[in-house]
């Protein structure tokens, strides 16, 4: 089994809970109240700035210029690619950039980004990659699963979100993270692998918490 396959299996129970979460199911069948999505969108927009910072730490910690380019491209993908989905919804919901920055991050949102940032600050490229991988990969999977539901991708409101995360661009950028993780950690010691698994599973639990927090509109 490759390293990424092992990580994937270790996080399966938590990912399954994410896929079965009422918030995620509600996006898939269109039943999620827009008020909940609005809360999520604002929190996620704030989240993505820190997520981009984690990638930026990858640039700081790289020695290989190719890796620097890779992380730099990913920073751009988030700030100017993935966030397009958010900006489009913000426009539809009448939310301005100014308004977003008046919103405070919810406790679990702050806990999640602080965890990723601290693990990455203390560690090296592997820590950066693995903490990012759980976020990216679980969204790619959610996008794929929801897009297979009849009518979900065509939903007048939630369709754009589903299509964005099910897109080939999102998938191929996630795939490049999976490939790099395997390349970087190939032949690592069991001790190193265990540390990586702990990070991957912890981030997956934070993902589940993010859905739960958004479902409950937690402060
Ligand atoms: C909370 C969260 N995790 C992962 C992603 C995917 O980048 C996202 N947009 N938000």
mmCIF file with all atom_site columns, C-alpha atoms and ligand atoms in Angstrom:
data_model
loop_
_atom_site.group_PDB
_atom_site.id
_atom_site.type_symbol
_atom_site.label_atom_id
_atom_site.label_alt_id
_atom_site.label_comp_id
_atom_site.label_asym_id
_atom_site.label_entity_id
_atom_site.label_seq_id
_atom_site.pdbx_PDB_ins_code
_atom_site.Cartn_x
_atom_site.Cartn_y
_atom_site.Cartn_z
_atom_site.occupancy
_atom_site.B_iso_or_equiv
_atom_site.pdbx_formal_charge
_atom_site.auth_seq_id
_atom_site.auth_comp_id
_atom_site.auth_asym_id
_atom_site.auth_atom_id
_atom_site.pdbx_PDB_model_num
ATOM   1   C CA . UNK A 1 1   ? 0.000   0.000  0.000   1.00 0.00 ? 1   UNK A CA 1
ATOM   2   C CA . UNK A 1 2   ? 1.232   3.501  -0.768  1.00 0.00 ? 2   UNK A CA 1
ATOM   3   C CA . UNK A 1 3   ? 1.511   6.126  1.977   1.00 0.00 ? 3   UNK A CA 1
ATOM   4   C CA . UNK A 1 4   ? -1.518  8.000  0.635   1.00 0.00 ? 4   UNK A CA 1
ATOM   5   C CA . UNK A 1 5   ? -3.566  4.780  0.568   1.00 0.00 ? 5   UNK A CA 1
ATOM   6   C CA . UNK A 1 6   ? -2.674  4.164  4.205   1.00 0.00 ? 6   UNK A CA 1
ATOM   7   C CA . UNK A 1 7   ? -3.610  7.726  5.173   1.00 0.00 ? 7   UNK A CA 1
ATOM   8   C CA . UNK A 1 8   ? -6.865  7.421  3.244   1.00 0.00 ? 8   UNK A CA 1
ATOM   9   C CA . UNK A 1 9   ? -7.795  4.199  5.037   1.00 0.00 ? 9   UNK A CA 1
ATOM   10  C CA . UNK A 1 10  ? -6.904  5.584  8.450   1.00 0.00 ? 10  UNK A CA 1
ATOM   11  C CA . UNK A 1 11  ? -9.286  8.516  7.951   1.00 0.00 ? 11  UNK A CA 1
ATOM   12  C CA . UNK A 1 12  ? -12.141 6.511  6.374   1.00 0.00 ? 12  UNK A CA 1
ATOM   13  C CA . UNK A 1 13  ? -14.392 6.320  9.461   1.00 0.00 ? 13  UNK A CA 1
ATOM   14  C CA . UNK A 1 14  ? -14.251 10.126 9.851   1.00 0.00 ? 14  UNK A CA 1
ATOM   15  C CA . UNK A 1 15  ? -14.708 10.815 6.120   1.00 0.00 ? 15  UNK A CA 1
ATOM   16  C CA . UNK A 1 16  ? -17.734 8.533  6.100   1.00 0.00 ? 16  UNK A CA 1
ATOM   17  C CA . UNK A 1 17  ? -19.230 10.643 8.880   1.00 0.00 ? 17  UNK A CA 1
ATOM   18  C CA . UNK A 1 18  ? -18.541 13.781 6.813   1.00 0.00 ? 18  UNK A CA 1
ATOM   19  C CA . UNK A 1 19  ? -20.377 12.310 3.812   1.00 0.00 ? 19  UNK A CA 1
ATOM   20  C CA . UNK A 1 20  ? -23.309 11.370 6.007   1.00 0.00 ? 20  UNK A CA 1
ATOM   21  C CA . UNK A 1 21  ? -23.412 14.703 7.823   1.00 0.00 ? 21  UNK A CA 1
ATOM   22  C CA . UNK A 1 22  ? -26.749 16.547 7.441   1.00 0.00 ? 22  UNK A CA 1
ATOM   23  C CA . UNK A 1 23  ? -24.940 19.687 6.213   1.00 0.00 ? 23  UNK A CA 1
ATOM   24  C CA . UNK A 1 24  ? -23.199 17.815 3.381   1.00 0.00 ? 24  UNK A CA 1
ATOM   25  C CA . UNK A 1 25  ? -26.326 15.792 2.576   1.00 0.00 ? 25  UNK A CA 1
ATOM   26  C CA . UNK A 1 26  ? -28.312 19.033 2.550   1.00 0.00 ? 26  UNK A CA 1
ATOM   27  C CA . UNK A 1 27  ? -26.020 20.511 -0.123  1.00 0.00 ? 27  UNK A CA 1
ATOM   28  C CA . UNK A 1 28  ? -26.485 17.292 -2.116  1.00 0.00 ? 28  UNK A CA 1
ATOM   29  C CA . UNK A 1 29  ? -30.278 17.198 -2.006  1.00 0.00 ? 29  UNK A CA 1
ATOM   30  C CA . UNK A 1 30  ? -30.743 20.971 -1.948  1.00 0.00 ? 30  UNK A CA 1
ATOM   31  C CA . UNK A 1 31  ? -32.524 20.933 1.424   1.00 0.00 ? 31  UNK A CA 1
ATOM   32  C CA . UNK A 1 32  ? -29.853 22.918 3.328   1.00 0.00 ? 32  UNK A CA 1
ATOM   33  C CA . UNK A 1 33  ? -31.327 26.254 4.504   1.00 0.00 ? 33  UNK A CA 1
ATOM   34  C CA . UNK A 1 34  ? -29.490 29.125 2.765   1.00 0.00 ? 34  UNK A CA 1
ATOM   35  C CA . UNK A 1 35  ? -28.881 30.773 6.143   1.00 0.00 ? 35  UNK A CA 1
ATOM   36  C CA . UNK A 1 36  ? -26.652 27.830 7.096   1.00 0.00 ? 36  UNK A CA 1
ATOM   37  C CA . UNK A 1 37  ? -24.805 28.000 3.819   1.00 0.00 ? 37  UNK A CA 1
ATOM   38  C CA . UNK A 1 38  ? -24.262 31.731 4.272   1.00 0.00 ? 38  UNK A CA 1
ATOM   39  C CA . UNK A 1 39  ? -22.702 31.140 7.696   1.00 0.00 ? 39  UNK A CA 1
ATOM   40  C CA . UNK A 1 40  ? -20.501 28.366 6.245   1.00 0.00 ? 40  UNK A CA 1
ATOM   41  C CA . UNK A 1 41  ? -19.433 30.488 3.294   1.00 0.00 ? 41  UNK A CA 1
ATOM   42  C CA . UNK A 1 42  ? -18.247 33.355 5.490   1.00 0.00 ? 42  UNK A CA 1
ATOM   43  C CA . UNK A 1 43  ? -16.373 31.024 7.815   1.00 0.00 ? 43  UNK A CA 1
ATOM   44  C CA . UNK A 1 44  ? -14.854 29.125 4.901   1.00 0.00 ? 44  UNK A CA 1
ATOM   45  C CA . UNK A 1 45  ? -13.737 32.318 3.194   1.00 0.00 ? 45  UNK A CA 1
ATOM   46  C CA . UNK A 1 46  ? -11.795 33.263 6.331   1.00 0.00 ? 46  UNK A CA 1
ATOM   47  C CA . UNK A 1 47  ? -10.508 29.701 6.573   1.00 0.00 ? 47  UNK A CA 1
ATOM   48  C CA . UNK A 1 48  ? -9.103  29.782 3.047   1.00 0.00 ? 48  UNK A CA 1
ATOM   49  C CA . UNK A 1 49  ? -6.803  32.722 3.790   1.00 0.00 ? 49  UNK A CA 1
ATOM   50  C CA . UNK A 1 50  ? -5.117  30.659 6.510   1.00 0.00 ? 50  UNK A CA 1
ATOM   51  C CA . UNK A 1 51  ? -5.165  27.588 4.300   1.00 0.00 ? 51  UNK A CA 1
ATOM   52  C CA . UNK A 1 52  ? -3.263  29.612 1.691   1.00 0.00 ? 52  UNK A CA 1
ATOM   53  C CA . UNK A 1 53  ? -0.802  30.610 4.442   1.00 0.00 ? 53  UNK A CA 1
ATOM   54  C CA . UNK A 1 54  ? -0.111  26.931 5.163   1.00 0.00 ? 54  UNK A CA 1
ATOM   55  C CA . UNK A 1 55  ? 0.778   26.449 1.484   1.00 0.00 ? 55  UNK A CA 1
ATOM   56  C CA . UNK A 1 56  ? 2.923   29.553 1.691   1.00 0.00 ? 56  UNK A CA 1
ATOM   57  C CA . UNK A 1 57  ? 4.887   27.880 4.500   1.00 0.00 ? 57  UNK A CA 1
ATOM   58  C CA . UNK A 1 58  ? 5.616   25.163 1.970   1.00 0.00 ? 58  UNK A CA 1
ATOM   59  C CA . UNK A 1 59  ? 7.420   27.803 -0.115  1.00 0.00 ? 59  UNK A CA 1
ATOM   60  C CA . UNK A 1 60  ? 9.362   28.977 2.941   1.00 0.00 ? 60  UNK A CA 1
ATOM   61  C CA . UNK A 1 61  ? 10.430  25.437 3.839   1.00 0.00 ? 61  UNK A CA 1
ATOM   62  C CA . UNK A 1 62  ? 11.325  24.214 0.332   1.00 0.00 ? 62  UNK A CA 1
ATOM   63  C CA . UNK A 1 63  ? 14.905  23.889 -0.814  1.00 0.00 ? 63  UNK A CA 1
ATOM   64  C CA . UNK A 1 64  ? 14.058  22.616 -4.274  1.00 0.00 ? 64  UNK A CA 1
ATOM   65  C CA . UNK A 1 65  ? 12.959  25.404 -6.690  1.00 0.00 ? 65  UNK A CA 1
ATOM   66  C CA . UNK A 1 66  ? 10.467  23.002 -8.331  1.00 0.00 ? 66  UNK A CA 1
ATOM   67  C CA . UNK A 1 67  ? 8.769   22.518 -4.970  1.00 0.00 ? 67  UNK A CA 1
ATOM   68  C CA . UNK A 1 68  ? 8.687   26.277 -4.416  1.00 0.00 ? 68  UNK A CA 1
ATOM   69  C CA . UNK A 1 69  ? 6.922   26.654 -7.763  1.00 0.00 ? 69  UNK A CA 1
ATOM   70  C CA . UNK A 1 70  ? 4.505   23.891 -6.837  1.00 0.00 ? 70  UNK A CA 1
ATOM   71  C CA . UNK A 1 71  ? 3.527   25.513 -3.531  1.00 0.00 ? 71  UNK A CA 1
ATOM   72  C CA . UNK A 1 72  ? 3.379   28.944 -5.107  1.00 0.00 ? 72  UNK A CA 1
ATOM   73  C CA . UNK A 1 73  ? 1.009   27.661 -7.790  1.00 0.00 ? 73  UNK A CA 1
ATOM   74  C CA . UNK A 1 74  ? -1.192  26.191 -5.073  1.00 0.00 ? 74  UNK A CA 1
ATOM   75  C CA . UNK A 1 75  ? -1.297  29.488 -3.167  1.00 0.00 ? 75  UNK A CA 1
ATOM   76  C CA . UNK A 1 76  ? -2.524  31.077 -6.403  1.00 0.00 ? 76  UNK A CA 1
ATOM   77  C CA . UNK A 1 77  ? -5.052  28.267 -6.968  1.00 0.00 ? 77  UNK A CA 1
ATOM   78  C CA . UNK A 1 78  ? -6.641  29.040 -3.619  1.00 0.00 ? 78  UNK A CA 1
ATOM   79  C CA . UNK A 1 79  ? -6.604  32.839 -3.689  1.00 0.00 ? 79  UNK A CA 1
ATOM   80  C CA . UNK A 1 80  ? -7.639  33.131 -7.342  1.00 0.00 ? 80  UNK A CA 1
ATOM   81  C CA . UNK A 1 81  ? -9.192  29.738 -8.153  1.00 0.00 ? 81  UNK A CA 1
ATOM   82  C CA . UNK A 1 82  ? -11.103 28.083 -5.330  1.00 0.00 ? 82  UNK A CA 1
ATOM   83  C CA . UNK A 1 83  ? -12.118 31.443 -3.842  1.00 0.00 ? 83  UNK A CA 1
ATOM   84  C CA . UNK A 1 84  ? -13.923 32.267 -7.093  1.00 0.00 ? 84  UNK A CA 1
ATOM   85  C CA . UNK A 1 85  ? -16.623 29.844 -5.936  1.00 0.00 ? 85  UNK A CA 1
ATOM   86  C CA . UNK A 1 86  ? -16.921 31.799 -2.692  1.00 0.00 ? 86  UNK A CA 1
ATOM   87  C CA . UNK A 1 87  ? -16.893 35.216 -4.383  1.00 0.00 ? 87  UNK A CA 1
ATOM   88  C CA . UNK A 1 88  ? -19.609 34.131 -6.781  1.00 0.00 ? 88  UNK A CA 1
ATOM   89  C CA . UNK A 1 89  ? -21.822 33.003 -3.877  1.00 0.00 ? 89  UNK A CA 1
ATOM   90  C CA . UNK A 1 90  ? -20.998 36.188 -1.959  1.00 0.00 ? 90  UNK A CA 1
ATOM   91  C CA . UNK A 1 91  ? -22.271 38.164 -4.914  1.00 0.00 ? 91  UNK A CA 1
ATOM   92  C CA . UNK A 1 92  ? -25.420 36.091 -5.086  1.00 0.00 ? 92  UNK A CA 1
ATOM   93  C CA . UNK A 1 93  ? -26.009 36.572 -1.359  1.00 0.00 ? 93  UNK A CA 1
ATOM   94  C CA . UNK A 1 94  ? -25.118 40.276 -1.366  1.00 0.00 ? 94  UNK A CA 1
ATOM   95  C CA . UNK A 1 95  ? -22.030 39.862 0.838   1.00 0.00 ? 95  UNK A CA 1
ATOM   96  C CA . UNK A 1 96  ? -19.121 42.297 0.317   1.00 0.00 ? 96  UNK A CA 1
ATOM   97  C CA . UNK A 1 97  ? -15.407 41.656 1.120   1.00 0.00 ? 97  UNK A CA 1
ATOM   98  C CA . UNK A 1 98  ? -15.690 44.348 3.804   1.00 0.00 ? 98  UNK A CA 1
ATOM   99  C CA . UNK A 1 99  ? -18.486 42.441 5.435   1.00 0.00 ? 99  UNK A CA 1
ATOM   100 C CA . UNK A 1 100 ? -16.482 39.188 5.526   1.00 0.00 ? 100 UNK A CA 1
ATOM   101 C CA . UNK A 1 101 ? -13.671 40.788 7.453   1.00 0.00 ? 101 UNK A CA 1
ATOM   102 C CA . UNK A 1 102 ? -16.102 42.016 10.095  1.00 0.00 ? 102 UNK A CA 1
ATOM   103 C CA . UNK A 1 103 ? -17.015 38.388 10.763  1.00 0.00 ? 103 UNK A CA 1
ATOM   104 C CA . UNK A 1 104 ? -15.054 36.709 13.530  1.00 0.00 ? 104 UNK A CA 1
ATOM   105 C CA . UNK A 1 105 ? -13.773 33.181 12.955  1.00 0.00 ? 105 UNK A CA 1
ATOM   106 C CA . UNK A 1 106 ? -15.799 30.655 14.937  1.00 0.00 ? 106 UNK A CA 1
ATOM   107 C CA . UNK A 1 107 ? -13.923 28.805 17.689  1.00 0.00 ? 107 UNK A CA 1
ATOM   108 C CA . UNK A 1 108 ? -13.597 25.529 15.744  1.00 0.00 ? 108 UNK A CA 1
ATOM   109 C CA . UNK A 1 109 ? -12.530 27.359 12.616  1.00 0.00 ? 109 UNK A CA 1
ATOM   110 C CA . UNK A 1 110 ? -9.753  29.114 14.566  1.00 0.00 ? 110 UNK A CA 1
ATOM   111 C CA . UNK A 1 111 ? -8.787  25.830 16.258  1.00 0.00 ? 111 UNK A CA 1
ATOM   112 C CA . UNK A 1 112 ? -8.478  24.097 12.878  1.00 0.00 ? 112 UNK A CA 1
ATOM   113 C CA . UNK A 1 113 ? -6.379  26.748 11.143  1.00 0.00 ? 113 UNK A CA 1
ATOM   114 C CA . UNK A 1 114 ? -4.208  27.232 14.222  1.00 0.00 ? 114 UNK A CA 1
ATOM   115 C CA . UNK A 1 115 ? -3.548  23.505 14.321  1.00 0.00 ? 115 UNK A CA 1
ATOM   116 C CA . UNK A 1 116 ? -2.511  23.370 10.658  1.00 0.00 ? 116 UNK A CA 1
ATOM   117 C CA . UNK A 1 117 ? -0.358  26.467 10.985  1.00 0.00 ? 117 UNK A CA 1
ATOM   118 C CA . UNK A 1 118 ? 1.395   25.325 14.161  1.00 0.00 ? 118 UNK A CA 1
ATOM   119 C CA . UNK A 1 119 ? 2.095   21.809 12.861  1.00 0.00 ? 119 UNK A CA 1
ATOM   120 C CA . UNK A 1 120 ? 3.464   23.300 9.647   1.00 0.00 ? 120 UNK A CA 1
ATOM   121 C CA . UNK A 1 121 ? 5.518   26.009 11.367  1.00 0.00 ? 121 UNK A CA 1
ATOM   122 C CA . UNK A 1 122 ? 7.145   23.413 13.628  1.00 0.00 ? 122 UNK A CA 1
ATOM   123 C CA . UNK A 1 123 ? 7.601   20.805 10.906  1.00 0.00 ? 123 UNK A CA 1
ATOM   124 C CA . UNK A 1 124 ? 8.865   20.594 7.350   1.00 0.00 ? 124 UNK A CA 1
ATOM   125 C CA . UNK A 1 125 ? 7.346   20.156 3.913   1.00 0.00 ? 125 UNK A CA 1
ATOM   126 C CA . UNK A 1 126 ? 5.832   16.780 4.823   1.00 0.00 ? 126 UNK A CA 1
ATOM   127 C CA . UNK A 1 127 ? 3.850   18.311 7.699   1.00 0.00 ? 127 UNK A CA 1
ATOM   128 C CA . UNK A 1 128 ? 2.687   21.128 5.426   1.00 0.00 ? 128 UNK A CA 1
ATOM   129 C CA . UNK A 1 129 ? 1.565   18.682 2.754   1.00 0.00 ? 129 UNK A CA 1
ATOM   130 C CA . UNK A 1 130 ? -0.179  16.208 5.006   1.00 0.00 ? 130 UNK A CA 1
ATOM   131 C CA . UNK A 1 131 ? -2.127  18.855 6.903   1.00 0.00 ? 131 UNK A CA 1
ATOM   132 C CA . UNK A 1 132 ? -3.317  20.314 3.597   1.00 0.00 ? 132 UNK A CA 1
ATOM   133 C CA . UNK A 1 133 ? -4.039  16.928 2.046   1.00 0.00 ? 133 UNK A CA 1
ATOM   134 C CA . UNK A 1 134 ? -6.912  16.021 4.379   1.00 0.00 ? 134 UNK A CA 1
ATOM   135 C CA . UNK A 1 135 ? -8.748  19.249 3.475   1.00 0.00 ? 135 UNK A CA 1
ATOM   136 C CA . UNK A 1 136 ? -8.177  19.050 -0.229  1.00 0.00 ? 136 UNK A CA 1
ATOM   137 C CA . UNK A 1 137 ? -8.797  15.338 -0.650  1.00 0.00 ? 137 UNK A CA 1
ATOM   138 C CA . UNK A 1 138 ? -11.942 15.189 1.480   1.00 0.00 ? 138 UNK A CA 1
ATOM   139 C CA . UNK A 1 139 ? -13.480 18.073 -0.535  1.00 0.00 ? 139 UNK A CA 1
ATOM   140 C CA . UNK A 1 140 ? -12.556 16.373 -3.812  1.00 0.00 ? 140 UNK A CA 1
ATOM   141 C CA . UNK A 1 141 ? -14.281 13.235 -2.574  1.00 0.00 ? 141 UNK A CA 1
ATOM   142 C CA . UNK A 1 142 ? -17.370 15.095 -1.339  1.00 0.00 ? 142 UNK A CA 1
ATOM   143 C CA . UNK A 1 143 ? -17.567 16.891 -4.705  1.00 0.00 ? 143 UNK A CA 1
ATOM   144 C CA . UNK A 1 144 ? -17.382 13.588 -6.594  1.00 0.00 ? 144 UNK A CA 1
ATOM   145 C CA . UNK A 1 145 ? -19.966 11.838 -4.448  1.00 0.00 ? 145 UNK A CA 1
ATOM   146 C CA . UNK A 1 146 ? -22.463 14.730 -4.527  1.00 0.00 ? 146 UNK A CA 1
ATOM   147 C CA . UNK A 1 147 ? -22.038 15.244 -8.292  1.00 0.00 ? 147 UNK A CA 1
ATOM   148 C CA . UNK A 1 148 ? -23.153 11.660 -8.856  1.00 0.00 ? 148 UNK A CA 1
ATOM   149 C CA . UNK A 1 149 ? -26.515 12.297 -7.213  1.00 0.00 ? 149 UNK A CA 1
ATOM   150 C CA . UNK A 1 150 ? -29.147 12.824 -9.905  1.00 0.00 ? 150 UNK A CA 1
ATOM   151 C CA . UNK A 1 151 ? -29.892 16.526 -10.356 1.00 0.00 ? 151 UNK A CA 1
ATOM   152 C CA . UNK A 1 152 ? -27.459 17.671 -7.618  1.00 0.00 ? 152 UNK A CA 1
ATOM   153 C CA . UNK A 1 153 ? -24.969 19.387 -9.958  1.00 0.00 ? 153 UNK A CA 1
ATOM   154 C CA . UNK A 1 154 ? -27.859 21.156 -11.723 1.00 0.00 ? 154 UNK A CA 1
ATOM   155 C CA . UNK A 1 155 ? -29.392 22.529 -8.530  1.00 0.00 ? 155 UNK A CA 1
ATOM   156 C CA . UNK A 1 156 ? -29.978 26.280 -9.091  1.00 0.00 ? 156 UNK A CA 1
ATOM   157 C CA . UNK A 1 157 ? -28.230 27.285 -5.858  1.00 0.00 ? 157 UNK A CA 1
ATOM   158 C CA . UNK A 1 158 ? -25.969 24.457 -4.626  1.00 0.00 ? 158 UNK A CA 1
ATOM   159 C CA . UNK A 1 159 ? -25.064 23.142 -8.096  1.00 0.00 ? 159 UNK A CA 1
ATOM   160 C CA . UNK A 1 160 ? -22.222 25.635 -8.516  1.00 0.00 ? 160 UNK A CA 1
ATOM   161 C CA . UNK A 1 161 ? -20.577 24.553 -5.259  1.00 0.00 ? 161 UNK A CA 1
ATOM   162 C CA . UNK A 1 162 ? -20.830 20.876 -6.212  1.00 0.00 ? 162 UNK A CA 1
ATOM   163 C CA . UNK A 1 163 ? -19.566 21.468 -9.747  1.00 0.00 ? 163 UNK A CA 1
ATOM   164 C CA . UNK A 1 164 ? -16.620 23.503 -8.437  1.00 0.00 ? 164 UNK A CA 1
ATOM   165 C CA . UNK A 1 165 ? -15.372 20.765 -6.115  1.00 0.00 ? 165 UNK A CA 1
ATOM   166 C CA . UNK A 1 166 ? -16.172 17.988 -8.603  1.00 0.00 ? 166 UNK A CA 1
ATOM   167 C CA . UNK A 1 167 ? -14.320 19.806 -11.413 1.00 0.00 ? 167 UNK A CA 1
ATOM   168 C CA . UNK A 1 168 ? -11.346 18.277 -13.185 1.00 0.00 ? 168 UNK A CA 1
ATOM   169 C CA . UNK A 1 169 ? -9.213  21.324 -12.173 1.00 0.00 ? 169 UNK A CA 1
ATOM   170 C CA . UNK A 1 170 ? -9.907  20.769 -8.481  1.00 0.00 ? 170 UNK A CA 1
ATOM   171 C CA . UNK A 1 171 ? -9.370  17.044 -8.840  1.00 0.00 ? 171 UNK A CA 1
ATOM   172 C CA . UNK A 1 172 ? -6.102  17.288 -10.691 1.00 0.00 ? 172 UNK A CA 1
ATOM   173 C CA . UNK A 1 173 ? -4.697  19.791 -8.221  1.00 0.00 ? 173 UNK A CA 1
ATOM   174 C CA . UNK A 1 174 ? -5.706  17.414 -5.414  1.00 0.00 ? 174 UNK A CA 1
ATOM   175 C CA . UNK A 1 175 ? -4.145  14.516 -7.294  1.00 0.00 ? 175 UNK A CA 1
ATOM   176 C CA . UNK A 1 176 ? -0.862  16.401 -7.536  1.00 0.00 ? 176 UNK A CA 1
ATOM   177 C CA . UNK A 1 177 ? -0.865  16.727 -3.720  1.00 0.00 ? 177 UNK A CA 1
ATOM   178 C CA . UNK A 1 178 ? -1.470  12.975 -3.360  1.00 0.00 ? 178 UNK A CA 1
ATOM   179 C CA . UNK A 1 179 ? 1.358   12.189 -5.789  1.00 0.00 ? 179 UNK A CA 1
ATOM   180 C CA . UNK A 1 180 ? 3.793   14.535 -4.081  1.00 0.00 ? 180 UNK A CA 1
ATOM   181 C CA . UNK A 1 181 ? 2.936   13.108 -0.634  1.00 0.00 ? 181 UNK A CA 1
ATOM   182 C CA . UNK A 1 182 ? 3.740   9.602  -1.876  1.00 0.00 ? 182 UNK A CA 1
ATOM   183 C CA . UNK A 1 183 ? 6.958   10.759 -3.489  1.00 0.00 ? 183 UNK A CA 1
ATOM   184 C CA . UNK A 1 184 ? 8.117   12.699 -0.455  1.00 0.00 ? 184 UNK A CA 1
ATOM   185 C CA . UNK A 1 185 ? 7.265   10.070 2.144   1.00 0.00 ? 185 UNK A CA 1
ATOM   186 C CA . UNK A 1 186 ? 8.196   6.964  0.180   1.00 0.00 ? 186 UNK A CA 1
ATOM   187 C CA . UNK A 1 187 ? 10.326  4.688  2.352   1.00 0.00 ? 187 UNK A CA 1
ATOM   188 C CA . UNK A 1 188 ? 9.929   6.868  5.471   1.00 0.00 ? 188 UNK A CA 1
ATOM   189 C CA . UNK A 1 189 ? 10.266  5.249  8.896   1.00 0.00 ? 189 UNK A CA 1
ATOM   190 C CA . UNK A 1 190 ? 7.205   3.864  10.636  1.00 0.00 ? 190 UNK A CA 1
ATOM   191 C CA . UNK A 1 191 ? 7.661   6.522  13.303  1.00 0.00 ? 191 UNK A CA 1
ATOM   192 C CA . UNK A 1 192 ? 7.476   9.296  10.701  1.00 0.00 ? 192 UNK A CA 1
ATOM   193 C CA . UNK A 1 193 ? 4.479   7.652  9.054   1.00 0.00 ? 193 UNK A CA 1
ATOM   194 C CA . UNK A 1 194 ? 2.637   7.515  12.386  1.00 0.00 ? 194 UNK A CA 1
ATOM   195 C CA . UNK A 1 195 ? 3.221   11.231 12.939  1.00 0.00 ? 195 UNK A CA 1
ATOM   196 C CA . UNK A 1 196 ? 1.803   11.922 9.481   1.00 0.00 ? 196 UNK A CA 1
ATOM   197 C CA . UNK A 1 197 ? -1.201  9.707  10.117  1.00 0.00 ? 197 UNK A CA 1
ATOM   198 C CA . UNK A 1 198 ? -1.923  11.561 13.359  1.00 0.00 ? 198 UNK A CA 1
ATOM   199 C CA . UNK A 1 199 ? -1.901  14.881 11.492  1.00 0.00 ? 199 UNK A CA 1
ATOM   200 C CA . UNK A 1 200 ? -4.059  13.533 8.661   1.00 0.00 ? 200 UNK A CA 1
ATOM   201 C CA . UNK A 1 201 ? -6.653  12.039 11.004  1.00 0.00 ? 201 UNK A CA 1
ATOM   202 C CA . UNK A 1 202 ? -6.666  15.132 13.237  1.00 0.00 ? 202 UNK A CA 1
ATOM   203 C CA . UNK A 1 203 ? -7.321  17.388 10.233  1.00 0.00 ? 203 UNK A CA 1
ATOM   204 C CA . UNK A 1 204 ? -10.065 15.035 9.082   1.00 0.00 ? 204 UNK A CA 1
ATOM   205 C CA . UNK A 1 205 ? -11.703 15.343 12.503  1.00 0.00 ? 205 UNK A CA 1
ATOM   206 C CA . UNK A 1 206 ? -11.478 19.120 12.193  1.00 0.00 ? 206 UNK A CA 1
ATOM   207 C CA . UNK A 1 207 ? -13.202 18.792 8.798   1.00 0.00 ? 207 UNK A CA 1
ATOM   208 C CA . UNK A 1 208 ? -16.082 16.925 10.420  1.00 0.00 ? 208 UNK A CA 1
ATOM   209 C CA . UNK A 1 209 ? -16.186 19.588 13.137  1.00 0.00 ? 209 UNK A CA 1
ATOM   210 C CA . UNK A 1 210 ? -16.404 22.315 10.491  1.00 0.00 ? 210 UNK A CA 1
ATOM   211 C CA . UNK A 1 211 ? -19.570 20.732 9.037   1.00 0.00 ? 211 UNK A CA 1
ATOM   212 C CA . UNK A 1 212 ? -21.024 20.289 12.505  1.00 0.00 ? 212 UNK A CA 1
ATOM   213 C CA . UNK A 1 213 ? -20.156 23.866 13.500  1.00 0.00 ? 213 UNK A CA 1
ATOM   214 C CA . UNK A 1 214 ? -21.840 25.133 10.307  1.00 0.00 ? 214 UNK A CA 1
ATOM   215 C CA . UNK A 1 215 ? -24.899 22.980 10.878  1.00 0.00 ? 215 UNK A CA 1
ATOM   216 C CA . UNK A 1 216 ? -25.271 24.414 14.381  1.00 0.00 ? 216 UNK A CA 1
ATOM   217 C CA . UNK A 1 217 ? -24.230 27.981 13.436  1.00 0.00 ? 217 UNK A CA 1
ATOM   218 C CA . UNK A 1 218 ? -21.747 27.934 16.317  1.00 0.00 ? 218 UNK A CA 1
ATOM   219 C CA . UNK A 1 219 ? -20.082 31.187 17.430  1.00 0.00 ? 219 UNK A CA 1
HETATM 220 C C1 . LIG B 2 .   ? -12.988 23.718 5.914   1.00 0.00 ? 1   LIG B C1 1
HETATM 221 C C2 . LIG B 2 .   ? -12.492 23.468 4.532   1.00 0.00 ? 1   LIG B C2 1
HETATM 222 N N1 . LIG B 2 .   ? -11.727 22.399 4.292   1.00 0.00 ? 1   LIG B N1 1
HETATM 223 C C3 . LIG B 2 .   ? -11.255 22.160 3.054   1.00 0.00 ? 1   LIG B C3 1
HETATM 224 C C4 . LIG B 2 .   ? -11.547 23.009 2.012   1.00 0.00 ? 1   LIG B C4 1
HETATM 225 C C5 . LIG B 2 .   ? -11.032 22.693 0.628   1.00 0.00 ? 1   LIG B C5 1
HETATM 226 O O1 . LIG B 2 .   ? -10.096 23.582 0.268   1.00 0.00 ? 1   LIG B O1 1
HETATM 227 C C6 . LIG B 2 .   ? -12.337 24.124 2.293   1.00 0.00 ? 1   LIG B C6 1
HETATM 228 N N2 . LIG B 2 .   ? -12.670 25.011 1.332   1.00 0.00 ? 1   LIG B N2 1
HETATM 229 N N3 . LIG B 2 .   ? -12.796 24.332 3.554   1.00 0.00 ? 1   LIG B N3 1
#
